[in-house]
Amino acid sequence: MNIDIIIQGETTLLSQKITSCGELDNYGDISVSWSLPSENTPRPGTSCLYFCEFVTQIFFPLIRAGQFEVAAVEKLAQKVSERVEQISSLYEHVYLFDFVACINWTTKGYADATSTLGQYQFIRLANDKLAEQFTHSTQITVLPQAFFWNDHVPKVSKEYFARTSCILQLADINRFISQIIDFVDCQSTTRIKCVCIDLDDTIWGGIASEVSDPRELELGGISGDGRGFQILQYVLKELKLSGIYLAVISKNTRDAVERVFHGLDEMILSSSDIHQFELGYSDKASRIVRVAERLNILLESVLFIDDNPTERGLIKRGLPDVNVLDLPSSPAKYADALSSFKQVRAGFLTDEDYGRCGNANVTHFEVAAASGLMDVTSVVDIAPADSADLPRILQLINKTNQFNSTGTRMSQSELAASFRSESDFILCARVRDEFADMGLVGIVLGDVHKGITTISAIILSCRAFGREVEHRLMEEVINHLPEGNVVKVKFADTGRNQRARDFILSLPMLDERLYVDSFAST
């Protein structure tokens, strides 16, 4: 990409700094000037970045003529428009960055935002004129300089301008160059077309299928994590409004997802913002492919967001064309990580972009059948519980619903008593793979009495589903079973533990010493 940069109101210092910047050489031929091209020679394959400075272009002429009138501002803005039109025939595209005041003109009456003849109103009027002039132009794009400067337009004093003829200080010149590089980089990058997002611990804190009331999830409020999840939703909503489709890839039930989307006031995203819901326990790679096929886009146009490093690693390996956002450890940083991801940013957006995702009646729900993890080897370590494990064990007992064989709940004192008991036992399963160490994700609670080993609960975190952890836990029980003992496995249908039920009912087929004691949940 070849670029000409025209900075009206600036002299040689900025030009010299930009042209001497070696980093810009990576983006092709870049020239800088502070006036219009002296020759009307077409520049094929070249774009022009045209920056307007308000004081020197509009304000000084008004002061000199003594004409603080709307008509005078419109007339001068029209002259700038004519300049831009004059050079548009020379370039492939012109990006016109509208008027700002880089000189701190603070004389009362001129700069007063409340005055109808103040600097603030003049800038607004002049910029409205520019935008109106080029609304329907396909070759000229008007961009706000406030956007370019990230809402912080630098200013110099009148003395500085008088002594140097510069509208930017040295530090701001370096910042300007950085913004130019950033803008050019965005133009040379293909913007993604769809974000595939996980739900649990990604756009809210907690597991939707494990709570009876969506308000138990962490979202909004006063905690940094809760606010972090919510601000990420704001950014996702903004991307949707700017023409990027959103799809959900989640190991969740439809009922749980709908309860959150429709029952949690802190939600920023609504179900109508989601083009497609892909739910269930099948591998996420196949579901991302299905989303891309339905949207008729390439995999390189998809961004995948998931808090689970294993899921991210599987997508990187199985679908190398898909963009994967590596989230930081703190949810408070999630929004910044997404906002700074190069492929979601764009130098400018068109009306077509904003209208692309406007149809709220295209949402698809698909629930995929359960399956194992895609081509990942998990190491499962089984060992008796240690006192240091008790806080995590208590959390699993009282927070797990989908794979809690009896729906059991315990107090801290009850768990401590069980841990100290000579007849009771607690087995813990820890899982790690090539992408992450998941830590303690499964437990078996039981006791041995009069030749009978009773399993009072088998509890498994949803993060461990598909890794055969439950089988390894029961194998450990059977392998250490005293001779002549039988194993009674208790089960209670809670209405929410179908995955546990399916496993428990299959146990008698694994070993003739196993039998299920089913009872009603209280």
XYZ file of C-alpha atoms in Angstrom:
522
model
C 0.000 0.000 0.000
C 1.435 3.373 -1.066
C 0.328 6.372 0.961
C 0.567 10.134 0.636
C -0.030 12.059 3.865
C -1.137 15.684 3.615
C -1.244 17.663 6.861
C -2.751 21.102 6.314
C -1.419 23.556 8.877
C 1.849 21.730 9.605
C 5.344 22.531 8.355
C 8.501 20.474 8.015
C 9.190 18.980 11.474
C 6.391 16.429 11.372
C 7.153 15.608 7.745
C 10.779 14.885 8.576
C 9.888 12.710 11.562
C 7.398 10.619 9.576
C 9.621 10.131 6.525
C 12.553 9.108 8.753
C 10.478 6.482 10.564
C 11.863 3.144 9.435
C 8.828 1.202 10.713
C 6.612 2.850 8.090
C 8.821 1.427 5.341
C 7.120 -1.923 5.952
C 3.908 -0.510 4.484
C 5.262 0.661 1.125
C 6.067 4.085 -0.265
C 4.931 6.870 2.076
C 5.355 10.573 1.385
C 4.407 13.500 3.627
C 3.606 17.093 2.753
C 1.785 20.043 4.270
C 0.177 21.293 1.062
C -1.582 20.005 -2.026
C 0.446 18.122 -4.655
C 2.243 20.582 -6.925
C 1.669 18.349 -9.943
C -1.666 16.950 -11.016
C -0.139 13.564 -11.754
C -2.359 10.542 -11.012
C -1.026 8.199 -8.306
C -2.444 4.745 -9.159
C -2.539 2.304 -6.263
C -1.965 5.114 -3.752
C -4.227 6.313 -0.943
C -4.173 9.796 0.567
C -4.546 10.609 4.258
C -5.624 14.257 4.440
C -5.607 15.955 7.860
C -7.315 19.307 8.525
C -6.253 21.667 11.313
C -9.125 23.927 12.337
C -7.335 27.048 13.595
C -5.181 27.606 10.546
C -7.800 26.505 8.032
C -10.933 28.123 9.423
C -10.335 30.135 12.570
C -7.483 32.429 11.464
C -9.298 33.485 8.280
C -12.419 34.262 10.318
C -10.448 36.440 12.741
C -8.644 38.214 9.950
C -11.855 38.992 8.075
C -13.788 39.764 11.244
C -16.583 37.522 10.049
C -17.785 35.265 12.819
C -20.757 34.060 10.845
C -22.201 30.698 9.950
C -22.072 31.557 6.266
C -18.343 32.345 6.489
C -17.586 29.012 8.180
C -19.589 27.139 5.558
C -17.796 29.008 2.787
C -14.342 28.164 4.143
C -15.296 24.539 4.786
C -16.543 24.395 1.216
C -13.107 25.548 -0.006
C -11.478 22.669 1.851
C -14.023 20.280 0.321
C -13.111 21.574 -3.115
C -9.431 20.929 -2.385
C -10.214 17.366 -1.428
C -12.329 16.862 -4.537
C -9.480 18.338 -6.572
C -7.027 15.681 -5.394
C -9.475 12.778 -5.327
C -8.956 12.257 -9.053
C -5.255 11.613 -8.348
C -5.692 8.864 -5.743
C -7.300 5.485 -5.455
C -8.943 6.610 -2.190
C -8.865 9.678 0.034
C -9.318 9.399 3.809
C -10.316 12.863 5.002
C -9.711 13.398 8.723
C -12.004 16.228 9.736
C -11.216 19.515 11.521
C -9.686 19.663 14.993
C -8.044 22.512 16.898
C -4.464 21.598 17.750
C -3.688 25.159 18.890
C -5.035 25.954 22.345
C -7.050 29.049 21.491
C -8.660 29.877 24.827
C -9.658 33.530 24.398
C -13.096 33.953 25.951
C -15.806 33.919 23.327
C -13.755 32.151 20.700
C -13.286 28.801 22.364
C -16.352 28.855 24.634
C -18.397 25.726 23.906
C -21.603 27.451 25.016
C -21.231 30.306 22.537
C -23.004 30.003 19.202
C -19.990 31.759 17.651
C -17.352 29.880 19.678
C -14.635 27.600 18.408
C -16.515 24.446 19.472
C -19.585 25.362 17.434
C -17.483 26.381 14.439
C -15.683 23.023 14.428
C -18.984 21.163 14.633
C -20.452 23.232 11.809
C -17.399 22.814 9.572
C -17.265 19.050 10.163
C -20.981 18.676 9.481
C -20.346 20.412 6.173
C -17.546 18.004 5.274
C -19.599 14.952 6.195
C -22.582 16.233 4.210
C -20.421 16.963 1.178
C -19.011 13.446 0.906
C -21.813 11.287 2.311
C -22.412 9.484 -0.988
C -18.837 9.431 -2.214
C -17.304 5.993 -2.722
C -13.818 7.431 -3.154
C -13.671 9.849 -0.210
C -14.176 8.687 3.382
C -14.589 11.304 6.105
C -13.214 10.187 9.475
C -13.274 12.088 12.777
C -9.823 13.016 14.020
C -11.133 12.440 17.536
C -11.391 8.766 16.501
C -7.860 8.842 15.093
C -6.469 10.360 18.308
C -8.526 8.065 20.553
C -10.626 11.000 21.792
C -7.604 12.945 23.038
C -6.582 15.508 20.421
C -3.233 17.087 21.399
C -2.901 20.870 21.687
C -0.018 23.354 21.745
C 0.056 26.880 23.126
C -0.096 29.924 20.876
C 3.486 30.733 21.893
C 4.703 27.300 20.861
C 2.996 27.626 17.503
C 4.443 31.136 17.008
C 7.987 30.005 17.765
C 7.989 26.672 15.900
C 5.126 26.845 13.355
C 4.277 23.356 14.628
C 0.836 22.196 15.715
C 2.253 19.135 17.500
C 4.874 18.756 20.203
C 7.589 16.152 19.800
C 5.844 13.577 22.029
C 2.627 14.057 20.075
C 4.501 13.700 16.787
C 5.656 10.266 17.952
C 2.104 9.455 18.954
C 0.866 10.677 15.575
C 3.330 8.359 13.808
C 2.178 5.469 15.988
C -1.448 6.190 15.078
C -0.537 6.367 11.376
C 1.130 2.959 11.608
C -1.886 1.599 13.457
C -4.307 3.007 10.867
C -2.299 1.704 7.909
C -1.969 -1.669 9.591
C -5.744 -1.898 9.972
C -6.248 -1.081 6.300
C -3.911 -3.882 5.255
C -5.578 -6.436 7.551
C -8.662 -8.453 6.655
C -11.350 -7.767 9.234
C -13.021 -10.816 10.713
C -16.674 -11.459 9.903
C -17.772 -13.636 12.814
C -16.867 -14.048 16.490
C -17.537 -17.501 17.945
C -17.806 -17.114 21.718
C -17.948 -19.452 24.666
C -20.337 -18.485 27.487
C -19.390 -19.842 30.928
C -16.530 -17.895 32.495
C -16.126 -16.024 29.212
C -19.019 -13.556 29.007
C -20.233 -14.228 32.534
C -18.671 -15.789 35.612
C -19.834 -19.258 36.597
C -21.520 -22.236 34.913
C -25.065 -21.553 33.695
C -26.101 -25.200 33.896
C -24.913 -25.411 37.500
C -27.017 -22.611 38.974
C -30.713 -22.661 39.731
C -31.014 -18.876 39.437
C -29.106 -16.865 36.764
C -28.502 -14.180 39.393
C -25.992 -16.538 41.013
C -23.686 -15.931 38.027
C -21.096 -13.162 38.209
C -21.940 -10.308 35.866
C -21.822 -6.572 36.491
C -22.017 -5.480 40.107
C -19.066 -4.011 41.944
C -16.433 -6.716 41.452
C -13.723 -6.230 38.856
C -14.418 -9.627 37.303
C -18.170 -9.033 37.084
C -17.673 -5.653 35.456
C -15.041 -7.175 33.180
C -17.490 -9.760 31.836
C -20.094 -7.050 31.300
C -17.720 -4.687 29.466
C -16.677 -7.562 27.202
C -20.354 -7.942 26.310
C -20.479 -4.223 25.477
C -17.547 -4.673 23.074
C -19.166 -7.747 21.493
C -22.409 -5.799 21.079
C -20.454 -2.983 19.425
C -18.850 -5.455 17.014
C -22.246 -6.883 16.162
C -23.598 -3.404 15.439
C -20.597 -2.758 13.184
C -21.296 -5.771 10.994
C -19.543 -8.700 12.697
C -21.731 -11.750 13.339
C -21.800 -13.359 16.788
C -22.155 -17.108 17.266
C -22.224 -19.041 20.531
C -20.156 -22.245 20.809
C -20.961 -23.568 24.268
C -21.157 -26.822 26.190
C -24.472 -25.833 27.685
C -28.109 -26.811 27.462
C -30.563 -24.641 25.594
C -32.688 -24.275 28.706
C -29.744 -22.993 30.770
C -28.699 -20.522 28.076
C -32.199 -19.142 27.593
C -32.643 -18.722 31.356
C -29.584 -16.469 31.432
C -30.307 -14.480 28.283
C -33.908 -13.860 29.276
C -33.628 -13.813 33.064
C -30.528 -11.826 33.925
C -30.964 -8.053 33.852
C -27.199 -7.460 33.786
C -26.898 -9.077 30.347
C -25.860 -6.605 27.637
C -26.183 -9.111 24.812
C -29.638 -10.391 23.930
C -30.448 -13.653 22.160
C -31.331 -11.638 19.045
C -27.713 -10.430 18.900
C -26.576 -14.027 18.381
C -26.811 -15.285 14.824
C -26.336 -18.913 15.780
C -26.292 -20.927 19.007
C -24.241 -24.141 18.810
C -24.816 -25.937 22.100
C -23.909 -29.351 23.489
C -20.837 -31.454 24.170
C -19.520 -32.242 20.711
C -16.102 -30.888 19.753
C -16.092 -27.153 19.141
C -14.072 -27.331 15.926
C -16.856 -29.061 13.978
C -19.338 -26.493 15.248
C -17.134 -23.574 14.175
C -16.950 -25.125 10.704
C -20.755 -25.391 10.677
C -21.111 -21.706 11.619
C -18.714 -20.658 8.848
C -20.540 -22.776 6.288
C -23.895 -21.319 7.260
C -22.533 -17.762 6.930
C -20.661 -18.713 3.745
C -17.379 -17.282 5.042
C -13.830 -18.593 5.209
C -12.422 -19.937 8.465
C -9.802 -17.169 8.393
C -12.709 -14.730 8.871
C -13.647 -16.326 12.217
C -12.394 -15.334 15.679
C -12.771 -17.854 18.528
C -13.001 -16.675 22.159
C -12.928 -19.150 25.045
C -11.518 -18.866 28.560
C -10.432 -22.526 28.496
C -6.836 -22.844 27.214
C -7.444 -26.462 26.194
C -10.335 -25.502 23.928
C -8.202 -22.714 22.441
C -5.314 -25.104 21.890
C -7.537 -27.637 20.136
C -8.834 -25.001 17.726
C -5.328 -23.698 17.004
C -4.213 -27.221 16.167
C -7.338 -28.519 14.434
C -8.373 -25.319 12.602
C -5.158 -23.326 12.076
C -6.919 -20.820 9.802
C -9.245 -19.690 12.619
C -8.126 -16.671 14.656
C -7.946 -17.472 18.384
C -7.937 -14.781 21.066
C -5.695 -15.711 23.990
C -7.521 -14.242 26.962
C -5.559 -12.882 29.931
C -6.057 -14.446 33.358
C -8.222 -11.588 34.665
C -11.742 -11.077 33.212
C -11.260 -7.346 33.858
C -8.768 -7.409 30.960
C -10.924 -9.388 28.510
C -12.467 -6.340 26.801
C -9.099 -4.691 26.213
C -7.712 -7.918 24.748
C -10.586 -8.103 22.262
C -10.566 -4.391 21.427
C -6.849 -4.458 20.646
C -7.068 -7.569 18.465
C -6.013 -6.290 15.056
C -8.502 -8.287 12.977
C -11.573 -6.823 14.705
C -10.510 -3.231 14.163
C -11.141 -1.200 11.058
C -10.015 2.216 9.880
C -13.536 3.067 8.792
C -16.952 1.443 8.567
C -19.586 1.812 5.874
C -23.380 1.928 6.056
C -23.343 -1.611 4.662
C -21.259 -2.758 7.645
C -23.747 -1.305 10.106
C -26.681 -2.874 8.316
C -25.235 -6.350 7.839
C -26.336 -7.867 11.160
C -29.537 -5.898 11.600
C -31.915 -8.813 11.090
C -32.862 -10.135 14.513
C -34.868 -13.047 13.088
C -32.023 -15.233 11.848
C -30.978 -16.906 15.102
C -30.354 -20.654 14.796
C -30.282 -23.056 17.739
C -28.497 -26.356 17.312
C -27.770 -28.795 20.136
C -25.031 -31.291 19.327
C -24.821 -34.735 20.869
C -22.146 -35.485 23.428
C -18.750 -36.705 22.281
C -15.201 -36.899 23.572
C -12.632 -34.163 23.203
C -11.104 -33.815 19.767
C -7.696 -35.531 19.602
C -6.336 -34.547 23.004
C -4.581 -36.800 25.498
C -5.440 -36.120 29.119
C -3.393 -37.237 32.104
C -5.688 -38.125 35.011
C -4.099 -38.494 38.445
C -6.170 -40.173 41.186
C -5.209 -39.797 44.844
C -6.846 -39.570 48.296
C -7.793 -36.072 49.376
C -5.325 -33.932 51.268
C -6.342 -31.290 53.798
C -5.241 -28.615 51.315
C -7.845 -29.956 48.860
C -10.828 -29.383 51.146
C -11.763 -25.837 49.948
C -11.866 -26.994 46.307
C -13.744 -30.198 47.262
C -16.350 -28.168 49.149
C -16.740 -25.926 46.103
C -17.307 -28.903 43.793
C -19.845 -30.459 46.163
C -21.951 -27.340 46.580
C -21.670 -25.867 43.070
C -21.991 -28.918 40.803
C -25.347 -30.025 39.411
C -24.916 -31.702 36.010
C -22.607 -34.429 37.275
C -23.511 -34.797 40.939
C -24.823 -38.326 41.349
C -26.959 -37.588 44.397
C -27.221 -33.803 44.370
C -25.460 -33.875 47.712
C -24.528 -30.690 49.566
C -22.235 -30.308 52.588
C -21.213 -27.736 55.127
C -17.573 -27.094 55.876
C -17.860 -28.851 59.238
C -19.547 -31.915 57.674
C -16.780 -32.216 55.081
C -14.116 -31.853 57.752
C -15.759 -34.598 59.817
C -15.876 -36.918 56.792
C -12.216 -36.198 56.046
C -11.223 -37.163 59.608
C -13.388 -40.297 59.706
C -11.507 -43.609 59.492
C -14.340 -45.295 57.584
C -14.963 -42.509 55.081
C -12.799 -41.809 52.040
C -12.516 -39.039 49.477
C -10.783 -39.706 46.152
C -9.676 -36.766 44.007
C -9.037 -36.631 40.265
C -6.667 -34.065 38.788
C -6.446 -33.526 35.038
C -3.840 -31.977 32.793
C -3.215 -32.045 29.067
C -0.776 -30.521 26.603
C -2.541 -27.153 26.809
C -3.398 -26.649 30.465
C -3.428 -28.021 33.993
C -7.061 -28.112 35.078
C -6.333 -29.091 38.651
C -8.859 -30.931 40.844
C -11.975 -31.584 38.739
C -13.561 -34.760 40.127
C -14.225 -36.498 43.463
C -15.723 -39.668 44.855
C -17.176 -39.616 48.367
C -17.677 -42.958 50.080
C -17.317 -45.173 53.132
C -16.550 -48.797 53.949
C -18.726 -50.644 56.479
C -19.335 -54.350 57.088
C -18.039 -55.547 53.733
C -19.902 -52.935 51.720
C -18.228 -49.997 50.039
C -20.822 -47.271 49.576
C -20.288 -44.493 47.062
C -22.395 -41.613 48.376
C -21.508 -39.216 45.560
C -19.570 -39.003 42.320
C -19.027 -35.370 41.378
C -17.372 -34.038 38.262
C -16.748 -30.507 36.997
C -18.206 -29.857 33.554
C -14.700 -28.913 32.397
C -13.719 -32.563 32.772
C -16.546 -33.961 30.627
C -15.360 -36.211 27.824
C -12.052 -37.120 29.499
C -13.117 -40.451 31.067
C -12.409 -39.051 34.548
C -15.486 -40.688 36.067
C -14.339 -44.085 34.761
C -10.869 -43.627 36.201
C -12.322 -42.738 39.597
C -14.484 -45.849 39.692
C -11.604 -48.023 38.459
C -9.590 -46.774 41.414
C -12.394 -47.774 43.796
C -12.681 -51.243 42.246
C -8.908 -51.831 42.137
C -8.656 -51.204 45.898
C -11.812 -53.087 46.807
C -11.244 -55.512 49.722
C -11.800 -59.170 48.802
C -15.436 -60.124 49.093
C -16.687 -56.532 49.228
C -19.375 -55.174 46.957
C -19.863 -51.568 45.862
C -23.175 -49.853 46.359
C -23.414 -46.676 44.253
C -26.087 -44.287 45.384
C -27.994 -42.245 42.834
C -30.751 -39.641 43.135
C -32.385 -38.043 40.109
C -32.373 -34.297 40.768
C -33.808 -33.382 37.373
C -30.532 -31.696 36.476
C -28.000 -34.535 36.658
C -28.756 -36.526 33.519
C -25.063 -36.921 32.646
C -24.419 -38.485 36.070
C -27.480 -40.727 35.699
C -26.338 -42.081 32.326
C -22.968 -43.011 33.801
C -24.294 -44.486 37.073
C -26.840 -46.721 35.312
C -24.069 -48.164 33.139
C -21.859 -49.142 36.095
C -23.252 -52.672 36.784
C -22.078 -53.665 33.299
C -18.477 -52.742 34.225
C -18.158 -55.102 37.210
C -20.509 -57.643 38.756
C -19.687 -56.338 42.240
C -21.282 -52.952 41.458
C -24.946 -52.232 41.995
C -26.972 -49.014 42.024
C -29.061 -47.873 44.953
C -31.469 -45.383 43.436
C -33.633 -43.174 45.620
C -35.778 -40.093 45.280
C -34.076 -36.749 45.612
C -35.226 -34.678 48.547
